[in-house]
Amino acid sequence: MAYADQQMSGNRVIAIIIVALIHIALGYALITGLAYEAATKVLERVTTIDVDEPPPPEPEEEPPPPEPQPEAAAPPPPVAPPPPMNISTRPPDIRTQVTIPPPAPPAVRIPPPAPVAAPRPPAPPPPAPPSQARGASPRNQGSWAARIQGDYPSRALRQEESGTVTMRITIGSDGRVEACSVSGSSGSSALDEAACRGMQRYARYNPALNAAGNEISSTTTQSIRYVLPD
């Protein structure tokens, strides 16, 4: 049956090709101006061609239907392959240390230096003892002043001279007058001389003292007034 089908299809292909060629020729004849009759004759010839088809082959016996097969089990779910593992067959290198380094010395912690104490301020000096300095002062002035006034110069009496003599005197550490000079005259040279002479002979003073209380020499002024007796 398959052979007959192939033969019939081949004849059909040939007939189709011939018809296509005839159509092409007709189209060309029409374009070039051929007569209508020639075209009709050709068509008649073409249409009168009979194609003998071979008789159909006898139908072959159909094979028995295949036996039903059991349904196949559902395929298992896909399993992802495990990731590749890098297995190295070479054992790791072993390093051997020939010399053993000495142990590290223990860390030495140096404590920070102790803070330097601020120097103590110097002790204040002991308070100075109270100063004992003082100036010279007359001692029993009324007694020796009366004696100097009573020793009135005779020349001054005759000339009736009187007045006050002011003197600058130096008093020694023993309280006696060591030097005398007239700083204010009475107007009578006799009275001036008698006043300085009487001061050195009769006057007595408490000597001056320094800060430590020692007796020292000093300078002061003194006045003697001469009055004529009644």
mmCIF file of C-alpha atoms in Angstrom:
data_model
loop_
_atom_site.group_PDB
_atom_site.id
_atom_site.type_symbol
_atom_site.label_atom_id
_atom_site.label_comp_id
_atom_site.label_asym_id
_atom_site.label_seq_id
_atom_site.Cartn_x
_atom_site.Cartn_y
_atom_site.Cartn_z
ATOM 1 C CA MET A 1 0.000 0.000 0.000
ATOM 2 C CA ALA A 2 2.833 2.385 0.760
ATOM 3 C CA TYR A 3 4.362 1.656 -2.649
ATOM 4 C CA ALA A 4 1.107 2.547 -4.456
ATOM 5 C CA ASP A 5 0.817 5.812 -2.548
ATOM 6 C CA GLN A 6 4.326 6.782 -3.537
ATOM 7 C CA GLN A 7 3.606 6.033 -7.241
ATOM 8 C CA MET A 8 0.415 8.064 -7.246
ATOM 9 C CA SER A 9 2.094 11.044 -5.612
ATOM 10 C CA GLY A 10 4.863 10.914 -8.231
ATOM 11 C CA ASN A 11 2.407 11.024 -11.126
ATOM 12 C CA ARG A 12 0.616 13.927 -9.558
ATOM 13 C CA VAL A 13 3.823 15.865 -9.174
ATOM 14 C CA ILE A 14 4.636 15.291 -12.856
ATOM 15 C CA ALA A 15 1.174 16.399 -13.924
ATOM 16 C CA ILE A 16 1.422 19.530 -11.776
ATOM 17 C CA ILE A 17 4.776 20.415 -13.260
ATOM 18 C CA ILE A 18 3.453 19.973 -16.804
ATOM 19 C CA VAL A 19 0.411 22.104 -16.115
ATOM 20 C CA ALA A 20 2.645 24.807 -14.587
ATOM 21 C CA LEU A 21 4.856 24.800 -17.683
ATOM 22 C CA ILE A 22 1.811 25.052 -19.938
ATOM 23 C CA HIS A 23 0.517 28.004 -17.968
ATOM 24 C CA ILE A 24 3.852 29.687 -18.228
ATOM 25 C CA ALA A 25 3.865 29.103 -22.020
ATOM 26 C CA LEU A 26 0.347 30.455 -22.320
ATOM 27 C CA GLY A 27 1.220 33.501 -20.352
ATOM 28 C CA TYR A 28 4.247 34.085 -22.515
ATOM 29 C CA ALA A 29 2.132 33.587 -25.691
ATOM 30 C CA LEU A 30 -0.436 36.008 -24.475
ATOM 31 C CA ILE A 31 2.249 38.567 -23.714
ATOM 32 C CA THR A 32 3.917 38.160 -27.129
ATOM 33 C CA GLY A 33 0.633 38.394 -29.024
ATOM 34 C CA LEU A 34 0.022 34.745 -30.162
ATOM 35 C CA ALA A 35 -3.339 33.836 -31.656
ATOM 36 C CA TYR A 36 -6.176 32.864 -29.421
ATOM 37 C CA GLU A 37 -6.754 29.686 -31.311
ATOM 38 C CA ALA A 38 -3.381 28.265 -30.705
ATOM 39 C CA ALA A 39 -3.935 28.867 -27.052
ATOM 40 C CA THR A 40 -7.301 27.069 -27.098
ATOM 41 C CA LYS A 41 -5.863 24.072 -28.988
ATOM 42 C CA VAL A 42 -3.178 23.694 -26.485
ATOM 43 C CA LEU A 43 -5.698 23.865 -23.678
ATOM 44 C CA GLU A 44 -7.817 21.194 -25.343
ATOM 45 C CA ARG A 45 -4.823 18.945 -25.670
ATOM 46 C CA VAL A 46 -3.894 19.523 -22.120
ATOM 47 C CA THR A 47 -7.339 18.874 -20.824
ATOM 48 C CA THR A 48 -7.660 15.672 -22.844
ATOM 49 C CA ILE A 49 -4.556 14.131 -21.280
ATOM 50 C CA ASP A 50 -5.551 11.245 -19.155
ATOM 51 C CA VAL A 51 -3.412 10.149 -16.351
ATOM 52 C CA ASP A 52 -3.644 6.455 -15.786
ATOM 53 C CA GLU A 53 -3.536 5.812 -12.120
ATOM 54 C CA PRO A 54 -2.669 2.302 -10.977
ATOM 55 C CA PRO A 55 -5.400 0.376 -9.171
ATOM 56 C CA PRO A 56 -5.271 0.725 -5.425
ATOM 57 C CA PRO A 57 -3.512 -2.172 -3.699
ATOM 58 C CA GLU A 58 -5.425 -4.606 -1.636
ATOM 59 C CA PRO A 59 -5.693 -3.608 1.994
ATOM 60 C CA GLU A 60 -3.297 -5.422 4.196
ATOM 61 C CA GLU A 61 -4.406 -7.118 7.339
ATOM 62 C CA GLU A 62 -4.221 -4.836 10.298
ATOM 63 C CA PRO A 63 -1.894 -6.102 13.059
ATOM 64 C CA PRO A 64 -3.498 -6.931 16.371
ATOM 65 C CA PRO A 65 -3.628 -4.053 18.806
ATOM 66 C CA PRO A 66 -0.734 -3.950 21.243
ATOM 67 C CA GLU A 67 -1.318 -5.235 24.682
ATOM 68 C CA PRO A 68 -1.898 -2.516 27.296
ATOM 69 C CA GLN A 69 1.240 -1.833 29.243
ATOM 70 C CA PRO A 70 1.242 -0.838 32.898
ATOM 71 C CA GLU A 71 1.503 2.854 33.534
ATOM 72 C CA ALA A 72 5.037 3.911 34.196
ATOM 73 C CA ALA A 73 5.755 5.173 37.652
ATOM 74 C CA ALA A 74 6.303 8.864 38.022
ATOM 75 C CA PRO A 75 9.984 9.737 37.694
ATOM 76 C CA PRO A 76 11.687 10.599 40.973
ATOM 77 C CA PRO A 77 12.332 14.285 41.615
ATOM 78 C CA PRO A 78 15.651 15.545 40.345
ATOM 79 C CA VAL A 79 18.384 15.433 42.908
ATOM 80 C CA ALA A 80 21.029 18.149 42.798
ATOM 81 C CA PRO A 81 24.491 16.640 42.578
ATOM 82 C CA PRO A 82 26.668 17.273 45.623
ATOM 83 C CA PRO A 83 29.206 20.110 45.277
ATOM 84 C CA PRO A 84 32.607 18.992 44.147
ATOM 85 C CA MET A 85 35.006 18.309 46.965
ATOM 86 C CA ASN A 86 38.652 19.102 46.616
ATOM 87 C CA ILE A 87 40.293 16.111 48.186
ATOM 88 C CA SER A 88 44.013 16.472 48.187
ATOM 89 C CA THR A 89 45.862 13.200 48.328
ATOM 90 C CA ARG A 90 49.076 14.967 49.346
ATOM 91 C CA PRO A 91 49.534 15.218 53.124
ATOM 92 C CA PRO A 92 50.294 18.703 54.545
ATOM 93 C CA ASP A 93 53.910 19.663 54.936
ATOM 94 C CA ILE A 94 55.235 19.332 58.457
ATOM 95 C CA ARG A 95 57.787 21.888 59.498
ATOM 96 C CA THR A 96 60.245 20.856 62.116
ATOM 97 C CA GLN A 97 62.005 23.500 64.184
ATOM 98 C CA VAL A 98 65.531 22.546 65.006
ATOM 99 C CA THR A 99 66.301 25.290 67.514
ATOM 100 C CA ILE A 100 63.851 26.164 70.233
ATOM 101 C CA PRO A 101 63.918 29.914 70.931
ATOM 102 C CA PRO A 102 64.363 30.885 74.565
ATOM 103 C CA PRO A 103 61.265 31.994 76.368
ATOM 104 C CA ALA A 104 60.548 35.682 76.229
ATOM 105 C CA PRO A 105 61.663 37.517 79.364
ATOM 106 C CA PRO A 106 58.864 38.615 81.626
ATOM 107 C CA ALA A 107 57.678 42.122 81.047
ATOM 108 C CA VAL A 108 59.214 44.528 83.527
ATOM 109 C CA ARG A 109 56.862 47.228 84.685
ATOM 110 C CA ILE A 110 58.623 50.288 85.971
ATOM 111 C CA PRO A 111 56.374 52.163 88.351
ATOM 112 C CA PRO A 112 56.060 55.842 87.616
ATOM 113 C CA PRO A 113 58.260 58.056 89.730
ATOM 114 C CA ALA A 114 56.744 59.311 92.901
ATOM 115 C CA PRO A 115 55.595 62.874 92.653
ATOM 116 C CA VAL A 116 58.162 65.295 93.920
ATOM 117 C CA ALA A 117 56.934 66.987 97.006
ATOM 118 C CA ALA A 118 56.917 70.728 96.783
ATOM 119 C CA PRO A 119 59.702 72.251 98.838
ATOM 120 C CA ARG A 120 58.573 73.548 102.118
ATOM 121 C CA PRO A 121 58.727 77.269 102.428
ATOM 122 C CA PRO A 122 61.475 78.429 104.723
ATOM 123 C CA ALA A 123 60.448 78.975 108.253
ATOM 124 C CA PRO A 124 59.833 82.585 108.967
ATOM 125 C CA PRO A 125 62.577 84.211 110.979
ATOM 126 C CA PRO A 126 61.862 84.610 114.617
ATOM 127 C CA PRO A 127 60.295 87.933 115.416
ATOM 128 C CA ALA A 128 62.801 90.589 116.210
ATOM 129 C CA PRO A 129 62.864 91.589 119.843
ATOM 130 C CA PRO A 130 61.315 94.946 120.530
ATOM 131 C CA SER A 131 63.718 97.762 119.898
ATOM 132 C CA GLN A 132 65.172 99.331 123.041
ATOM 133 C CA ALA A 133 66.510 102.383 121.257
ATOM 134 C CA ARG A 134 65.939 105.720 123.002
ATOM 135 C CA GLY A 135 67.396 109.156 123.081
ATOM 136 C CA ALA A 136 69.324 110.792 125.924
ATOM 137 C CA SER A 137 67.267 112.465 128.648
ATOM 138 C CA PRO A 138 68.318 114.916 131.401
ATOM 139 C CA ARG A 139 68.851 113.407 134.840
ATOM 140 C CA ASN A 140 68.100 115.694 137.825
ATOM 141 C CA GLN A 141 67.915 118.640 135.466
ATOM 142 C CA GLY A 142 66.539 121.021 138.125
ATOM 143 C CA SER A 143 69.573 120.530 140.372
ATOM 144 C CA TRP A 144 72.365 121.048 137.823
ATOM 145 C CA ALA A 145 70.478 123.748 135.896
ATOM 146 C CA ALA A 146 70.197 125.829 139.163
ATOM 147 C CA ARG A 147 73.926 125.452 139.792
ATOM 148 C CA ILE A 148 74.762 126.646 136.213
ATOM 149 C CA GLN A 149 72.446 129.663 136.612
ATOM 150 C CA GLY A 150 73.804 130.437 140.084
ATOM 151 C CA ASP A 151 77.360 130.567 138.651
ATOM 152 C CA TYR A 152 76.541 133.935 137.110
ATOM 153 C CA PRO A 153 79.604 135.552 135.465
ATOM 154 C CA SER A 154 80.782 138.661 137.407
ATOM 155 C CA ARG A 155 81.450 140.607 134.217
ATOM 156 C CA ALA A 156 77.896 140.023 133.089
ATOM 157 C CA LEU A 157 76.647 141.143 136.491
ATOM 158 C CA ARG A 158 78.622 144.381 136.301
ATOM 159 C CA GLN A 159 77.324 145.051 132.822
ATOM 160 C CA GLU A 160 73.863 143.796 133.805
ATOM 161 C CA GLU A 161 73.710 141.267 130.950
ATOM 162 C CA SER A 162 71.078 138.538 130.795
ATOM 163 C CA GLY A 163 69.557 136.200 128.220
ATOM 164 C CA THR A 164 69.118 132.604 127.081
ATOM 165 C CA VAL A 165 71.948 130.534 125.658
ATOM 166 C CA THR A 166 71.084 127.613 123.329
ATOM 167 C CA MET A 167 73.770 124.944 122.958
ATOM 168 C CA ARG A 168 74.405 121.833 120.937
ATOM 169 C CA ILE A 169 75.958 119.237 123.186
ATOM 170 C CA THR A 170 77.369 115.720 122.750
ATOM 171 C CA ILE A 171 76.475 113.268 125.514
ATOM 172 C CA GLY A 172 78.763 110.295 126.034
ATOM 173 C CA SER A 173 77.736 106.739 126.926
ATOM 174 C CA ASP A 174 78.366 107.621 130.591
ATOM 175 C CA GLY A 175 75.767 110.426 130.488
ATOM 176 C CA ARG A 176 78.236 113.313 130.801
ATOM 177 C CA VAL A 177 78.517 116.195 128.284
ATOM 178 C CA GLU A 178 81.620 115.620 126.187
ATOM 179 C CA ALA A 179 81.332 118.640 123.837
ATOM 180 C CA CYS A 180 79.357 121.882 123.698
ATOM 181 C CA SER A 181 78.878 124.612 121.131
ATOM 182 C CA VAL A 182 76.628 127.697 121.170
ATOM 183 C CA SER A 183 73.957 127.432 118.530
ATOM 184 C CA GLY A 184 71.910 130.419 119.830
ATOM 185 C CA SER A 185 73.775 133.306 121.601
ATOM 186 C CA SER A 186 72.311 135.255 124.486
ATOM 187 C CA GLY A 187 74.005 138.429 123.280
ATOM 188 C CA SER A 188 76.678 138.207 125.949
ATOM 189 C CA SER A 189 79.893 136.326 125.317
ATOM 190 C CA ALA A 190 80.393 135.961 129.058
ATOM 191 C CA LEU A 191 77.040 134.234 129.471
ATOM 192 C CA ASP A 192 77.634 131.991 126.383
ATOM 193 C CA GLU A 193 80.982 130.783 127.715
ATOM 194 C CA ALA A 194 79.622 130.305 131.243
ATOM 195 C CA ALA A 195 76.699 128.198 129.912
ATOM 196 C CA CYS A 196 78.925 125.711 128.004
ATOM 197 C CA ARG A 197 81.350 125.505 130.886
ATOM 198 C CA GLY A 198 78.580 124.835 133.375
ATOM 199 C CA MET A 199 77.041 122.124 131.124
ATOM 200 C CA GLN A 200 80.252 120.160 130.941
ATOM 201 C CA ARG A 201 80.816 120.516 134.713
ATOM 202 C CA TYR A 202 77.373 119.915 136.209
ATOM 203 C CA ALA A 203 74.952 118.476 133.617
ATOM 204 C CA ARG A 204 74.092 114.744 133.831
ATOM 205 C CA TYR A 205 71.995 112.677 131.342
ATOM 206 C CA ASN A 206 70.619 109.219 130.934
ATOM 207 C CA PRO A 207 72.674 108.076 127.904
ATOM 208 C CA ALA A 208 70.969 107.086 124.688
ATOM 209 C CA LEU A 209 70.457 103.367 123.898
ATOM 210 C CA ASN A 210 70.542 101.489 120.586
ATOM 211 C CA ALA A 211 67.969 98.823 119.518
ATOM 212 C CA ALA A 212 69.776 96.191 121.528
ATOM 213 C CA GLY A 213 69.687 98.354 124.651
ATOM 214 C CA ASN A 214 73.360 99.280 124.648
ATOM 215 C CA GLU A 215 74.394 102.790 125.838
ATOM 216 C CA ILE A 216 75.729 104.949 123.042
ATOM 217 C CA SER A 217 76.809 108.531 122.457
ATOM 218 C CA SER A 218 74.254 110.967 121.114
ATOM 219 C CA THR A 219 73.763 114.614 120.298
ATOM 220 C CA THR A 220 71.039 116.933 121.554
ATOM 221 C CA THR A 221 70.328 120.599 122.297
ATOM 222 C CA GLN A 222 69.988 122.334 125.618
ATOM 223 C CA SER A 223 69.110 125.892 126.670
ATOM 224 C CA ILE A 224 70.111 127.851 129.818
ATOM 225 C CA ARG A 225 68.385 131.118 130.799
ATOM 226 C CA TYR A 226 70.300 133.722 132.800
ATOM 227 C CA VAL A 227 68.232 136.155 134.895
ATOM 228 C CA LEU A 228 69.813 138.978 136.916
ATOM 229 C CA PRO A 229 69.241 138.561 140.654
ATOM 230 C CA ASP A 230 67.062 141.087 142.442
#
